[in-house]
């Protein structure tokens, strides 16, 4: 489901002619392995930083 969403996001960015950086937490469900994304760059946050970036997650 996540990978399908990323592909859809890539398509939307192509239409809008944009490049984006997507920051995600390091949960295993955020796996973009095997996808060839040119307009969406996915970067995982380091472990144990989510609660610092998203205080409501505590």
N, CA and C atoms as an extended XYZ file, in Angstrom:
174
Properties=species:S:1:pos:R:3:atomname:S:1:resname:S:1:resid:I:1 pbc="F F F"
N         0.821       -1.182        0.000 N   UNK     1
C         0.000        0.000        0.000 CA  UNK     1
C         0.878        1.264        0.000 C   UNK     1
N         1.908        1.287        0.832 N   UNK     2
C         2.821        2.433        0.903 CA  UNK     2
C         3.533        2.632       -0.433 C   UNK     2
N         4.006        1.537       -1.018 N   UNK     3
C         4.705        1.652       -2.297 CA  UNK     3
C         3.772        2.137       -3.400 C   UNK     3
N         2.531        1.682       -3.379 N   UNK     4
C         1.555        2.161       -4.367 CA  UNK     4
C         1.333        3.663       -4.202 C   UNK     4
N         1.262        4.109       -2.963 N   UNK     5
C         1.082        5.532       -2.692 CA  UNK     5
C         2.283        6.330       -3.201 C   UNK     5
N         3.502        5.791       -3.002 N   UNK     6
C         4.692        6.480       -3.491 CA  UNK     6
C         4.696        6.591       -5.012 C   UNK     6
N         4.276        5.537       -5.690 N   UNK     7
C         4.198        5.569       -7.153 CA  UNK     7
C         3.188        6.627       -7.589 C   UNK     7
N         2.056        6.677       -6.911 N   UNK     8
C         1.041        7.695       -7.216 CA  UNK     8
C         1.598        9.100       -6.972 C   UNK     8
N         2.311        9.276       -5.875 N   UNK     9
C         2.920       10.567       -5.558 CA  UNK     9
C         3.938       10.952       -6.629 C   UNK     9
N         4.723       10.000       -7.082 N   UNK    10
C         5.694       10.233       -8.160 CA  UNK    10
C         4.982       10.732       -9.420 C   UNK    10
N         3.863       10.100       -9.745 N   UNK    11
C         3.090       10.505      -10.926 CA  UNK    11
C         2.550       11.927      -10.768 C   UNK    11
N         2.067       12.250       -9.577 N   UNK    12
C         1.563       13.605       -9.318 CA  UNK    12
C         2.665       14.647       -9.443 C   UNK    12
N         3.849       14.314       -8.952 N   UNK    13
C         4.964       15.252       -9.036 CA  UNK    13
C         5.413       15.439      -10.483 C   UNK    13
N         5.288       14.406      -11.299 N   UNK    14
C         5.629       14.524      -12.721 CA  UNK    14
C         4.684       15.506      -13.410 C   UNK    14
N         3.402       15.415      -13.099 N   UNK    15
C         2.415       16.330      -13.683 CA  UNK    15
C         2.710       17.769      -13.258 C   UNK    15
N         3.088       17.935      -11.989 N   UNK    16
C         3.353       19.278      -11.452 CA  UNK    16
C         4.780       19.756      -11.731 C   UNK    16
N         5.593       18.861      -12.320 N   UNK    17
C         6.994       19.165      -12.631 CA  UNK    17
C         7.746       19.617      -11.380 C   UNK    17
N         7.664       18.780      -10.331 N   UNK    18
C         8.297       19.100       -9.054 CA  UNK    18
C         9.127       17.928       -8.565 C   UNK    18
N        10.115       18.235       -7.753 N   UNK    19
C        10.897       17.251       -7.011 CA  UNK    19
C        10.601       17.493       -5.536 C   UNK    19
N        10.476       16.426       -4.757 N   UNK    20
C        10.212       16.606       -3.328 CA  UNK    20
C        11.093       15.687       -2.494 C   UNK    20
N        11.279       16.072       -1.254 N   UNK    21
C        11.957       15.265       -0.252 CA  UNK    21
C        10.903       14.831        0.749 C   UNK    21
N        10.765       13.535        0.958 N   UNK    22
C         9.784       12.985        1.887 CA  UNK    22
C        10.531       12.385        3.073 C   UNK    22
N        10.327       12.951        4.245 N   UNK    23
C        10.944       12.440        5.470 CA  UNK    23
C         9.952       11.525        6.170 C   UNK    23
N        10.387       10.305        6.467 N   UNK    24
C         9.518        9.326        7.125 CA  UNK    24
C        10.237        8.751        8.338 C   UNK    24
N         9.462        8.227        9.287 N   UNK    25
C        10.107        7.563       10.414 CA  UNK    25
C        10.631        6.211        9.937 C   UNK    25
N        11.369        5.544       10.787 N   UNK    26
C        12.064        4.333       10.354 CA  UNK    26
C        11.274        3.047       10.591 C   UNK    26
N         9.965        3.110       10.557 N   UNK    27
C         9.156        1.910       10.709 CA  UNK    27
C         9.328        1.004        9.486 C   UNK    27
N         9.214       -0.281        9.680 N   UNK    28
C         9.443       -1.233        8.586 CA  UNK    28
C         8.420       -1.106        7.461 C   UNK    28
N         7.264       -0.536        7.738 N   UNK    29
C         6.250       -0.383        6.691 CA  UNK    29
C         6.616        0.714        5.691 C   UNK    29
N         7.600        1.535        6.011 N   UNK    30
C         8.050        2.589        5.097 CA  UNK    30
C         9.204        2.074        4.241 C   UNK    30
N         8.942        1.043        3.480 N   UNK    31
C         9.965        0.418        2.645 CA  UNK    31
C         9.759        0.815        1.187 C   UNK    31
N        10.739        1.479        0.619 N   UNK    32
C        10.667        1.894       -0.787 CA  UNK    32
C        11.656        1.108       -1.641 C   UNK    32
N        12.155        0.002       -1.107 N   UNK    33
C        13.122       -0.820       -1.816 CA  UNK    33
C        12.555       -1.302       -3.144 C   UNK    33
N        13.350       -1.168       -4.189 N   UNK    34
C        12.944       -1.658       -5.496 CA  UNK    34
C        12.185       -0.656       -6.343 C   UNK    34
N        11.801        0.466       -5.765 N   UNK    35
C        11.091        1.484       -6.540 CA  UNK    35
C        12.100        2.399       -7.231 C   UNK    35
N        11.801        2.771       -8.443 N   UNK    36
C        12.651        3.695       -9.199 CA  UNK    36
C        11.980        5.065       -9.183 C   UNK    36
N        12.232        5.808       -8.131 N   UNK    37
C        11.637        7.136       -7.979 CA  UNK    37
C        12.657        8.187       -8.397 C   UNK    37
N        12.258        9.067       -9.275 N   UNK    38
C        13.161       10.116       -9.747 CA  UNK    38
C        12.795       11.484       -9.196 C   UNK    38
N        11.538       11.660       -8.836 N   UNK    39
C        11.064       12.971       -8.383 CA  UNK    39
C        10.791       13.017       -6.888 C   UNK    39
N        10.653       11.856       -6.278 N   UNK    40
C        10.389       11.761       -4.838 CA  UNK    40
C        11.601       11.109       -4.183 C   UNK    40
N        12.248       11.852       -3.319 N   UNK    41
C        13.382       11.308       -2.570 CA  UNK    41
C        12.888       10.968       -1.169 C   UNK    41
N        13.011        9.708       -0.784 N   UNK    42
C        12.544        9.245        0.525 CA  UNK    42
C        13.752        9.082        1.443 C   UNK    42
N        13.716        9.760        2.567 N   UNK    43
C        14.771        9.647        3.577 CA  UNK    43
C        14.138        9.260        4.902 C   UNK    43
N        14.731        8.263        5.555 N   UNK    44
C        14.230        7.835        6.865 CA  UNK    44
C        14.931        8.615        7.972 C   UNK    44
N        14.167        9.008        8.966 N   UNK    45
C        14.733        9.666       10.138 CA  UNK    45
C        15.538        8.649       10.936 C   UNK    45
N        16.576        9.081       11.630 N   UNK    46
C        17.341        8.158       12.460 CA  UNK    46
C        16.459        7.545       13.555 C   UNK    46
N        16.822        6.361       14.041 N   UNK    47
C        16.054        5.728       15.118 CA  UNK    47
C        15.949        6.637       16.346 C   UNK    47
N        14.834        6.522       17.024 N   UNK    48
C        14.574        7.230       18.287 CA  UNK    48
C        14.525        8.751       18.151 C   UNK    48
N        14.209        9.248       16.975 N   UNK    49
C        14.078       10.701       16.813 CA  UNK    49
C        12.638       11.121       16.551 C   UNK    49
N        11.758       10.172       16.301 N   UNK    50
C        10.376       10.510       15.977 CA  UNK    50
C         9.724       11.313       17.096 C   UNK    50
N         9.937       10.919       18.350 N   UNK    51
C         9.290       11.630       19.455 CA  UNK    51
C         9.828       13.050       19.614 C   UNK    51
N        11.032       13.304       19.145 N   UNK    52
C        11.576       14.664       19.196 CA  UNK    52
C        10.991       15.532       18.088 C   UNK    52
N        10.724       14.918       16.942 N   UNK    53
C        10.183       15.649       15.796 CA  UNK    53
C         8.654       15.737       15.862 C   UNK    53
N         8.033       14.747       16.512 N   UNK    54
C         6.577       14.688       16.621 CA  UNK    54
C         6.211       14.479       18.092 C   UNK    54
N         6.212       15.523       18.896 N   UNK    55
C         6.005       15.383       20.338 CA  UNK    55
C         4.693       14.701       20.723 C   UNK    55
N         3.683       14.765       19.886 N   UNK    56
C         2.399       14.140       20.220 CA  UNK    56
C         2.462       12.615       20.134 C   UNK    56
N         3.538       12.050       19.579 N   UNK    57
C         3.689       10.599       19.478 CA  UNK    57
C         4.107        9.958       20.797 C   UNK    57
N         4.463       10.743       21.785 N   UNK    58
C         4.954       10.178       23.046 CA  UNK    58
C         3.866        9.487       23.817 C   UNK    58
